[in-house]
PDB file of C-alpha atoms and ligand atoms in Angstrom:
ATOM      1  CA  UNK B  25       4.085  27.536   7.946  1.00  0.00           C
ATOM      2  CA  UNK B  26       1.430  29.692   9.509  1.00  0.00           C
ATOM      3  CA  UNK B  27       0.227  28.616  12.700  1.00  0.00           C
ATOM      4  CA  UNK B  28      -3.808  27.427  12.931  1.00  0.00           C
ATOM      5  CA  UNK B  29      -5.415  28.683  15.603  1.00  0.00           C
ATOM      6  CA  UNK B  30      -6.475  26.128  17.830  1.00  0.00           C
ATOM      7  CA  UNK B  31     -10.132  27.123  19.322  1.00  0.00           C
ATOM      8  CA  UNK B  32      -9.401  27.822  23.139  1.00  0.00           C
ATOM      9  CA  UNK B  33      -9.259  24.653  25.267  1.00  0.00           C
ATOM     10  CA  UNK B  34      -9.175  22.497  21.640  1.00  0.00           C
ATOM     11  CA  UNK B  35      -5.005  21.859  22.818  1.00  0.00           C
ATOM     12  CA  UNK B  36      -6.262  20.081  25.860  1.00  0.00           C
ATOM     13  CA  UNK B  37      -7.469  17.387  24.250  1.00  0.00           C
ATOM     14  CA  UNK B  38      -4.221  16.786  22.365  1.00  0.00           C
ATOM     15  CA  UNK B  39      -1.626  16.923  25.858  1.00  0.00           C
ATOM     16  CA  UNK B  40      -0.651  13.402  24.740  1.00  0.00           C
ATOM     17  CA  UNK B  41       0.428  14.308  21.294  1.00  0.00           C
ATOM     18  CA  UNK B  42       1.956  17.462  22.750  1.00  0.00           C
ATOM     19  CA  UNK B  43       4.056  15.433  24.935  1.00  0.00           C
ATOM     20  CA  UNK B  44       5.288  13.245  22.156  1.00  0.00           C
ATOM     21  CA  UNK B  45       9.106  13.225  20.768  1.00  0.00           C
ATOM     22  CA  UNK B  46       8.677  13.639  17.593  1.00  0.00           C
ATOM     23  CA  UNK B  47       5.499  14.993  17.045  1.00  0.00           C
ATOM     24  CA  UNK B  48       4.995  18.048  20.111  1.00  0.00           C
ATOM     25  CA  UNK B  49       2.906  21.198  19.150  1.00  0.00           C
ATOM     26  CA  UNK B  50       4.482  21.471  15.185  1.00  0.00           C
ATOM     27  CA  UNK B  51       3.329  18.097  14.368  1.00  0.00           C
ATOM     28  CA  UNK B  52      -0.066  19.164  16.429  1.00  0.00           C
ATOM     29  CA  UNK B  53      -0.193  22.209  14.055  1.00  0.00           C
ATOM     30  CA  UNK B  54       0.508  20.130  11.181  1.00  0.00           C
ATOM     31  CA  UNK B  55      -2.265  17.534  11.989  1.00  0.00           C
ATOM     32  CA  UNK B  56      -4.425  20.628  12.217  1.00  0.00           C
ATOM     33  CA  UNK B  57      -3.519  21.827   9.161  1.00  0.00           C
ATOM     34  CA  UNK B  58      -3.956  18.670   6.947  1.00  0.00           C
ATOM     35  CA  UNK B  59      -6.436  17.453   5.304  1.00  0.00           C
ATOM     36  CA  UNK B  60      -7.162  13.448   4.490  1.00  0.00           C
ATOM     37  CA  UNK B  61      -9.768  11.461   2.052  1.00  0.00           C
ATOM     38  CA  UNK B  62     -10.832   8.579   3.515  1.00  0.00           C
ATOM     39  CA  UNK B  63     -12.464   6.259   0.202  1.00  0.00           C
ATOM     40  CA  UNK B  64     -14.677   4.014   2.122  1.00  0.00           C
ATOM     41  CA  UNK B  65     -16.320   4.359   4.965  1.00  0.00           C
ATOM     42  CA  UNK B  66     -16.558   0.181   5.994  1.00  0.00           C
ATOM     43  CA  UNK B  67     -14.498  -1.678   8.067  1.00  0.00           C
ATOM     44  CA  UNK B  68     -11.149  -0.045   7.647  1.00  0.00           C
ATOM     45  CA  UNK B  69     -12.795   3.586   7.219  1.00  0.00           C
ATOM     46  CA  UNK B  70     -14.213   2.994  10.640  1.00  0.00           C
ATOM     47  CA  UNK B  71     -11.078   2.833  12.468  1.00  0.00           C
ATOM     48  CA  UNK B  72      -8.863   4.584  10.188  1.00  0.00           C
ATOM     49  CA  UNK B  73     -11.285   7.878  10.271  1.00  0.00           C
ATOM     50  CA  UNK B  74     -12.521   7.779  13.894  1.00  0.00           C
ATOM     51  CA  UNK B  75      -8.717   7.586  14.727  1.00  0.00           C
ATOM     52  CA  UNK B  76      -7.317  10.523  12.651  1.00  0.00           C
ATOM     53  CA  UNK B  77     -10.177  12.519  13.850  1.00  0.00           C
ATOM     54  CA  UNK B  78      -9.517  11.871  17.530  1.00  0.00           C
ATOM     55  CA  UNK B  79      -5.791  12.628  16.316  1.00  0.00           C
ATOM     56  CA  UNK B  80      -7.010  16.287  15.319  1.00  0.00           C
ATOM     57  CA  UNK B  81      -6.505  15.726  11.577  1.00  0.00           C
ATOM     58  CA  UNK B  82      -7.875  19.005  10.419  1.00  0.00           C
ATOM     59  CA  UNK B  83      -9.817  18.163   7.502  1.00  0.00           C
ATOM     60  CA  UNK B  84     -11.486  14.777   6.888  1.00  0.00           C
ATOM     61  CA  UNK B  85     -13.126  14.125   3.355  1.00  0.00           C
ATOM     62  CA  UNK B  86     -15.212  10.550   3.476  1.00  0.00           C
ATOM     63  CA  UNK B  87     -16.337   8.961   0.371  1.00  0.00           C
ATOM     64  CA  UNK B  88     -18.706   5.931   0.332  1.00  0.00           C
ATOM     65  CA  UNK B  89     -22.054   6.152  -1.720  1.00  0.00           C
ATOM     66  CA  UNK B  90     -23.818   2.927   0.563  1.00  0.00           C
ATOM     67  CA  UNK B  91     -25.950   3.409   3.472  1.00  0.00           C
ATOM     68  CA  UNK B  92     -25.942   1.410   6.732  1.00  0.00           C
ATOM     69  CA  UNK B  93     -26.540  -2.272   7.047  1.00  0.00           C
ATOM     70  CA  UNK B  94     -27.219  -4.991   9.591  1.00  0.00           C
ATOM     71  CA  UNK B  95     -24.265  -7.213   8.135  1.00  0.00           C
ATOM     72  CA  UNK B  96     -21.916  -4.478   8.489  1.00  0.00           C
ATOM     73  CA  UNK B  97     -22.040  -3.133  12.041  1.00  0.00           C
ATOM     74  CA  UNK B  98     -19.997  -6.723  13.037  1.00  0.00           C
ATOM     75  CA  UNK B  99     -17.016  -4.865  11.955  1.00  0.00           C
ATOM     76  CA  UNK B 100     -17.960  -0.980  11.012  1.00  0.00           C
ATOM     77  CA  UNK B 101     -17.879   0.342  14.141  1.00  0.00           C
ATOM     78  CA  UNK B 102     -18.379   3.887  13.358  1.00  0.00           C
ATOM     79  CA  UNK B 103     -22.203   2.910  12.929  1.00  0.00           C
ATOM     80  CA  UNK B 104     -24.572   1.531  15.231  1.00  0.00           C
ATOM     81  CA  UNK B 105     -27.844   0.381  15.072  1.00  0.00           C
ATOM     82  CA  UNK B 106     -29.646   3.366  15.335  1.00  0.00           C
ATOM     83  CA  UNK B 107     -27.978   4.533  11.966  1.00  0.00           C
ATOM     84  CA  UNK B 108     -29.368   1.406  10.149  1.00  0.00           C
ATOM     85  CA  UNK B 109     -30.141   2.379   6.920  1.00  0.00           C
ATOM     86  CA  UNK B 110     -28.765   6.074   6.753  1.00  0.00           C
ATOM     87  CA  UNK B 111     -26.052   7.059   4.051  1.00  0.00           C
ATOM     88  CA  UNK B 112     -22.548   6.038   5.703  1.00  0.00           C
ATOM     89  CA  UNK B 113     -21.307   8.987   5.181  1.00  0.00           C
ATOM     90  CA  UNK B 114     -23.963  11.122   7.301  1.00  0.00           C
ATOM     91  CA  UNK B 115     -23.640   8.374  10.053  1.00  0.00           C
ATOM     92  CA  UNK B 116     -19.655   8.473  10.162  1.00  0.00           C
ATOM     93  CA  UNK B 117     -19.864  12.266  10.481  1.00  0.00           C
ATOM     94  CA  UNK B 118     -22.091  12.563  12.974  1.00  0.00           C
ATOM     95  CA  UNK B 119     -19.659  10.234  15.211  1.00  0.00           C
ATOM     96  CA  UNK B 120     -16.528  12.131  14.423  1.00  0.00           C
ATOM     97  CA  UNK B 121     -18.351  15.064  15.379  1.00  0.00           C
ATOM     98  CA  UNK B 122     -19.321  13.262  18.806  1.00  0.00           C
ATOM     99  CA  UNK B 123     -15.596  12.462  19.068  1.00  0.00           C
ATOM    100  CA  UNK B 124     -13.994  15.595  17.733  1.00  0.00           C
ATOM    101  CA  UNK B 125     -16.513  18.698  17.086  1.00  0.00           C
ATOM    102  CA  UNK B 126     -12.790  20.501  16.004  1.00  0.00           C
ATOM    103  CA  UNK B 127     -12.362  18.157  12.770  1.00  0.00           C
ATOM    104  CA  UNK B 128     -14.140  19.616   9.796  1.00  0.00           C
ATOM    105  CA  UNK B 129     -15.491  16.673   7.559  1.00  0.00           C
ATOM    106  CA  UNK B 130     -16.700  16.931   4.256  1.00  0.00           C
ATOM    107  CA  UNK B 131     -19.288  14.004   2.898  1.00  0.00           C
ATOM    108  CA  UNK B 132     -19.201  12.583  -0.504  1.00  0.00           C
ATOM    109  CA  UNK B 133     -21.466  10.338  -1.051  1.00  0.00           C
ATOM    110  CA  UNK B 134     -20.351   8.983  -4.171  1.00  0.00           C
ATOM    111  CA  UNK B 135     -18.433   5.931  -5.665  1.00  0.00           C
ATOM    112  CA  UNK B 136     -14.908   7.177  -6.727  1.00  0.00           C
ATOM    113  CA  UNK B 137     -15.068   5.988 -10.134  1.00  0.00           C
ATOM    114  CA  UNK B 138     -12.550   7.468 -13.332  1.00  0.00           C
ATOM    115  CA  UNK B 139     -14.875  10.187 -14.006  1.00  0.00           C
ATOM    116  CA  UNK B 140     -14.752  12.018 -10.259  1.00  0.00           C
ATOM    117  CA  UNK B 141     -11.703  10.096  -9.098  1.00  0.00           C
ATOM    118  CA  UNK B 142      -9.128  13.042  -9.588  1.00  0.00           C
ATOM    119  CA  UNK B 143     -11.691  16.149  -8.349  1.00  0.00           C
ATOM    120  CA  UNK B 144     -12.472  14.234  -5.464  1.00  0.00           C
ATOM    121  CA  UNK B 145      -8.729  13.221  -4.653  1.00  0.00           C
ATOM    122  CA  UNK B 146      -7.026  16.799  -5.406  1.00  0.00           C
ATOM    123  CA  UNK B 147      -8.276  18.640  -2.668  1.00  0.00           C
ATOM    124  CA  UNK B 148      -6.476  16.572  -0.284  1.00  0.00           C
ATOM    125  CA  UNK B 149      -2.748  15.869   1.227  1.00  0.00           C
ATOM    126  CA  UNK B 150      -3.187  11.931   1.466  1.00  0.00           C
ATOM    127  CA  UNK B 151      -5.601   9.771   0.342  1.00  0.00           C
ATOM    128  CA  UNK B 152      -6.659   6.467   2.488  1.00  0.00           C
ATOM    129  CA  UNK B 153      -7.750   3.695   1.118  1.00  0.00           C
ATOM    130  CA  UNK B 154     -10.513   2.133   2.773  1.00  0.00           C
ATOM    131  CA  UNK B 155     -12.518   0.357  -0.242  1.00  0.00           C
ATOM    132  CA  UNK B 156     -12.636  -3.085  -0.718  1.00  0.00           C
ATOM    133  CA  UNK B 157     -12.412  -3.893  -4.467  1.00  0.00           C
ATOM    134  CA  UNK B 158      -9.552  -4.241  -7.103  1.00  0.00           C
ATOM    135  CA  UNK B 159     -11.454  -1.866  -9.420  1.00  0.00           C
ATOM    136  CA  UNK B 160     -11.619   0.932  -6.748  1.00  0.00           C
ATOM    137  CA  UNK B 161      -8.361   0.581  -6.190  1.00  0.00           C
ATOM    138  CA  UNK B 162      -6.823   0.894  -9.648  1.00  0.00           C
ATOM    139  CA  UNK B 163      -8.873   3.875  -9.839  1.00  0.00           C
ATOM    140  CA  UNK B 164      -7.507   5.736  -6.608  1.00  0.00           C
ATOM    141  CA  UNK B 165      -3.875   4.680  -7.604  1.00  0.00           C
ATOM    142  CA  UNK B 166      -3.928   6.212 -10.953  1.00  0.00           C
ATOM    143  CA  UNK B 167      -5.724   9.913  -9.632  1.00  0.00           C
ATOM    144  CA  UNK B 168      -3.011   9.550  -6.680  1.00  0.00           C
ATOM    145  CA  UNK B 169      -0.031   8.609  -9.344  1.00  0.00           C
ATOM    146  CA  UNK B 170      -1.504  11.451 -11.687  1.00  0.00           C
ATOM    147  CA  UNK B 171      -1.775  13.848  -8.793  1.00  0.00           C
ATOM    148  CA  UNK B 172       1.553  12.785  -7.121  1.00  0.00           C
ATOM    149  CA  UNK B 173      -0.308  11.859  -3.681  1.00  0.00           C
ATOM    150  CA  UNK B 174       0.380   9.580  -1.599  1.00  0.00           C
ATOM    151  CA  UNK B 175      -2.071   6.347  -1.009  1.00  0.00           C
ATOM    152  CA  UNK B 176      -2.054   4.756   2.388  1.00  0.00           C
ATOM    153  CA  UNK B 177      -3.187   1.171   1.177  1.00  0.00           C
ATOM    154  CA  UNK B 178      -5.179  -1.206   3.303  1.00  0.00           C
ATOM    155  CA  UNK B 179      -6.807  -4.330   2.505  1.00  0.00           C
ATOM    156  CA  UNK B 180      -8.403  -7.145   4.564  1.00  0.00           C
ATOM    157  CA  UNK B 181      -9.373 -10.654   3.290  1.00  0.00           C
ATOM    158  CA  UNK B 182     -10.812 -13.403   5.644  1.00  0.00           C
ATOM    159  CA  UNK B 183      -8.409 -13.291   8.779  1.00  0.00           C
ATOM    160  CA  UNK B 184      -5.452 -11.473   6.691  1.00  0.00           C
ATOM    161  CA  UNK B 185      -4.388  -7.874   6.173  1.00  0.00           C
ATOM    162  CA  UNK B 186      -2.037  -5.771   4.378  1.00  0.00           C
ATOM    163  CA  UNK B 187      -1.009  -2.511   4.286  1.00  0.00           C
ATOM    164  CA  UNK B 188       1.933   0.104   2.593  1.00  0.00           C
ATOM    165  CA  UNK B 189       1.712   3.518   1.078  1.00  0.00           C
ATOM    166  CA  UNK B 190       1.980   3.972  -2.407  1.00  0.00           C
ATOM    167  CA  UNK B 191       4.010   6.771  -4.295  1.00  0.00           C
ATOM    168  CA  UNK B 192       5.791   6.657  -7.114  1.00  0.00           C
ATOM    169  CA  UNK B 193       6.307  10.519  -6.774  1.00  0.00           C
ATOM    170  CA  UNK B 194       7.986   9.507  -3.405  1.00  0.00           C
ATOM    171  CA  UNK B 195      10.880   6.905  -5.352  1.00  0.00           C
ATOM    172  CA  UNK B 196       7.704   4.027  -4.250  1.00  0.00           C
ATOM    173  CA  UNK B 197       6.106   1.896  -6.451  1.00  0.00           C
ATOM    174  CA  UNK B 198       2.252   2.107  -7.034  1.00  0.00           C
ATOM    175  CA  UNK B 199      -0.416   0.006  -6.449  1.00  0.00           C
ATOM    176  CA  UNK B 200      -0.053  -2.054 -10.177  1.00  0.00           C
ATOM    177  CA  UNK B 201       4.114  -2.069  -9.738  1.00  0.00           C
ATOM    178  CA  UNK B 202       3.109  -4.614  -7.152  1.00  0.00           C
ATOM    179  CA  UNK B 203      -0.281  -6.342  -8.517  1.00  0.00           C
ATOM    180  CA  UNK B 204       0.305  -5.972 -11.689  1.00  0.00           C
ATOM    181  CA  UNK B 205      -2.974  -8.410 -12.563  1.00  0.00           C
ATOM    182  CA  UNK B 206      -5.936  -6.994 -11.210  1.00  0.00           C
ATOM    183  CA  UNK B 207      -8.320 -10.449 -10.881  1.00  0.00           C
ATOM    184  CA  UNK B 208     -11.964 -10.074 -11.215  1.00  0.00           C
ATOM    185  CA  UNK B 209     -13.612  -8.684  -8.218  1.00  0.00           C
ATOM    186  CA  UNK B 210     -15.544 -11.430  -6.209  1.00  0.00           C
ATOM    187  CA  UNK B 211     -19.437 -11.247  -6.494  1.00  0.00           C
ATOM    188  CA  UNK B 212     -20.451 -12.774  -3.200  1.00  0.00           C
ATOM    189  CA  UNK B 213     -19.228 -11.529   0.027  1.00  0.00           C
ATOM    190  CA  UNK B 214     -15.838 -12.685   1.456  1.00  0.00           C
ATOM    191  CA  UNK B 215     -15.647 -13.592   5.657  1.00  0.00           C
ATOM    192  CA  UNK B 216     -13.614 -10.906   7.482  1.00  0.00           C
ATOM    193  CA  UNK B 217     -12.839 -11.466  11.043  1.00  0.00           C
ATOM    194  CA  UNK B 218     -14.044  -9.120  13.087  1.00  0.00           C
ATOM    195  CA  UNK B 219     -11.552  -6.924  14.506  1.00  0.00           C
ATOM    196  CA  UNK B 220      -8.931  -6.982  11.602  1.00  0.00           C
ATOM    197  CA  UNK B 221     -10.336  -4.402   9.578  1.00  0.00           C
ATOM    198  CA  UNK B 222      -9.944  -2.277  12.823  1.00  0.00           C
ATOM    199  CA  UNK B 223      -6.153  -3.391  12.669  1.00  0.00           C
ATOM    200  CA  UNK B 224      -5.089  -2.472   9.456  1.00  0.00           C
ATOM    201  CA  UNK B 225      -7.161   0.669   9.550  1.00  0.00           C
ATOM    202  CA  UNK B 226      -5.348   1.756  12.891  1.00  0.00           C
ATOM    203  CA  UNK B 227      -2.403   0.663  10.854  1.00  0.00           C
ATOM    204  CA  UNK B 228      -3.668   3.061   8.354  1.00  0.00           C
ATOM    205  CA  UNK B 229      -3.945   6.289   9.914  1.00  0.00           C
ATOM    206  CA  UNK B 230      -0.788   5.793  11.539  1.00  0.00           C
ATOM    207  CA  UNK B 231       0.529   6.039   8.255  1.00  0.00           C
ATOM    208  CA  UNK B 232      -0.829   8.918   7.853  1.00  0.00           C
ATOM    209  CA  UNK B 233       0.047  10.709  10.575  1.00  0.00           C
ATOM    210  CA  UNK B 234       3.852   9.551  10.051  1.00  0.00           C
ATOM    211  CA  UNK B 235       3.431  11.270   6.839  1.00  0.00           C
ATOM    212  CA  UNK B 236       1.982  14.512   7.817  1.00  0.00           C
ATOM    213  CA  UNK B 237       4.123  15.200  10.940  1.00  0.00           C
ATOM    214  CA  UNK B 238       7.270  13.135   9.567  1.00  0.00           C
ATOM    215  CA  UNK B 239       7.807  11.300  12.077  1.00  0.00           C
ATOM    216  CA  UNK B 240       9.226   7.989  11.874  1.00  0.00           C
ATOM    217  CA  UNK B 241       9.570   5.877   8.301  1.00  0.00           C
ATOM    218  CA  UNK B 242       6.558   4.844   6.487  1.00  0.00           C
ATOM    219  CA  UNK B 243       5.858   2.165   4.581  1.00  0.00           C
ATOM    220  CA  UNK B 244       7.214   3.510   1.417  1.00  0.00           C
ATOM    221  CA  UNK B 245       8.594   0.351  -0.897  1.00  0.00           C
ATOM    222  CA  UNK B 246       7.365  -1.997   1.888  1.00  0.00           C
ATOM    223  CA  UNK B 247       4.061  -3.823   2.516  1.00  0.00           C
ATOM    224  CA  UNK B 248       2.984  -5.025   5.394  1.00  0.00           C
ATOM    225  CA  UNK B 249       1.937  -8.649   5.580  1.00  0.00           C
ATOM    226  CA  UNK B 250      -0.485  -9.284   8.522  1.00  0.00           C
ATOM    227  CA  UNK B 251      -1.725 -13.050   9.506  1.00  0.00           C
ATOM    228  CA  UNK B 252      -3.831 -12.907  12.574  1.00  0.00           C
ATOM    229  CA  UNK B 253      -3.998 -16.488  12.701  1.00  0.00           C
ATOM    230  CA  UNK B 254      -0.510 -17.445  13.196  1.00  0.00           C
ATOM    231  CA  UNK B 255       0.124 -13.678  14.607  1.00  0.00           C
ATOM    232  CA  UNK B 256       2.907 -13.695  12.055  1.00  0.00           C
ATOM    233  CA  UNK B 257       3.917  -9.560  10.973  1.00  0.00           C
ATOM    234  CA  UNK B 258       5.965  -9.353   8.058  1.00  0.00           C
ATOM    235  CA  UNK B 259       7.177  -6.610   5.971  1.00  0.00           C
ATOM    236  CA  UNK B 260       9.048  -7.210   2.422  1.00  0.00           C
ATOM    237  CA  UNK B 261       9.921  -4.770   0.436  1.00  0.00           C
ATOM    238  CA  UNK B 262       8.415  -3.869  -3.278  1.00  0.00           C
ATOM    239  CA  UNK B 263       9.599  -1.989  -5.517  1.00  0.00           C
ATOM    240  CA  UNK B 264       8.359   0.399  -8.775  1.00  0.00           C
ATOM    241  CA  UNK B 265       8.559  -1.476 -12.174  1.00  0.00           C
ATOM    242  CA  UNK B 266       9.687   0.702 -15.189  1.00  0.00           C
ATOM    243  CA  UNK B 267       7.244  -1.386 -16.835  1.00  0.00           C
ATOM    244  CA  UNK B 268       4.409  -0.343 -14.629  1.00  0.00           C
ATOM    245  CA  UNK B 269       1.363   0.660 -16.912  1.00  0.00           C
ATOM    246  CA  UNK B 270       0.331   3.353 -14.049  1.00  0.00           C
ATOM    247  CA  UNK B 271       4.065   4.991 -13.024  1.00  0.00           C
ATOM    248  CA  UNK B 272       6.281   3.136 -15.713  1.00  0.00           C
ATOM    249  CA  UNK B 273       8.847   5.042 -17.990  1.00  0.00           C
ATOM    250  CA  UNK B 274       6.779   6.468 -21.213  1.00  0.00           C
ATOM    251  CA  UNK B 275       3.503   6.321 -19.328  1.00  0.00           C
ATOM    252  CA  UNK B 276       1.097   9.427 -18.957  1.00  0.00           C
ATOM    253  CA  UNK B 277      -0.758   8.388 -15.986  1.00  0.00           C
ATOM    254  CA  UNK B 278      -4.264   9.213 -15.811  1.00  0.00           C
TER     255      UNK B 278
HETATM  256 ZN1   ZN T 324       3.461   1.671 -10.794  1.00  0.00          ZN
END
């Protein structure tokens, strides 16, 4: 591996990284030289992107087609009010920026759908997934299964998170080995205490940067169970299904 040339006094800001067992200036370099897609730029977007750009993540793709609203800034906290009504995308940059001029970050302001799911995803190492629908989902799993990248999953739901990495091309199931149903997404907005989204999306990007510097184990054939409630943590492992209709044996994912 070729080493990036850090802009001079750019190190500086990564001394505690540097200083890290584990991770040091090759896992700095690495950082630098990755690139991540964060689908969603909400709740768990916030967190997950704002920390992987402090983290000096070289490259960071966002992909959310909605603009800024009141309701969201309770837990989006890469927007503020004075970005009330701009595209998410544009307002998310411009804090990353603020945070990290170093990180270069590409907008799409799109919904990943089938039809732009696997040119959007194959430009980048690992894919985050920050949405907050079953549909989206199933879409991101099969252009990561199809692509053979790995999908750091997050979801929130009232005062409940979970979280694992999906890769079949890893020996780890995919996101339908483990829901296999996909239930109809809800039409009204669900309640999601406030500072779990920011959580599981720090949960997130720590995923990600165990998988780009390979440190540590991630949470390949695992998923995360978190209750906020109870504080109760709990990780049980999943596995792939040869039946799978994404990964199985004798399917062509797509
Ligand atoms: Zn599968």
């Amino acid at each position: 591996m070729s080493q990036p040339v850090f802009a001079p006094g750019e190190m500086q800001r990564y001394q505690r990284h540097v200083i890290l067992p584990g991770v040091g200036e090759t896992g700095q370099a690495q950082l630098k030289q990755s690139s991540v897609l964060v689908v969603g730029a909400g709740g768990l977007g916030s967190a997950a992107a704002l920390y992987l750009a402090a983290a000096g993540v070289g490259c960071l793709g966002l992909a959310d087609a909605d603009s800024v609203d009141e309701s969201n800034l309770q837990r989006q906290v890469i927007h503020d009010t004075r970005q009330l009504g701009r595209l998410k995308v544009e307002s998310a940059a411009e804090r990353i920026h603020a945070l990290n001029p170093w990180v270069q970050v590409d907008c799409h302001a799109v919904h990943l759908e089938q039809a732009n799911a696997a040119h959007l995803i194959q430009g980048y190492e690992v894919i985050l997934d920050a949405t907050d629908n079953f549909t989206a989902r199933d879409v991101i799993n099969r252009a990561c299964t199809a692509l053979r990248k790995p999908m750091v999953y997050g979801a929130v739901y009232q005062f409940e998170g979970q979280v694992s990495v999906f890769a079949p091309h890893l020996g780890a199931p995919c996101y339908r080995c483990v829901f296999k149903e996909l239930p109809p997404d809800p039409t009204e907005p669900v309640g999601i205490f406030g500072a779990l989204p920011g959580v599981v999306g720090s949960l997130q990007a720590l995923e990600v940067l165990k998988l780009i510097t390979g440190v540590g184990q991630p949470l390949l054939g695992k998923l995360l169970l978190v209750d906020t409630l109870e504080n109760r943590y709990q990780c049980i492992h999943i596995s792939q299904d040869p039946g799978c209709p994404v990964c199985g044996t004798g399917t062509a994912a797509v």
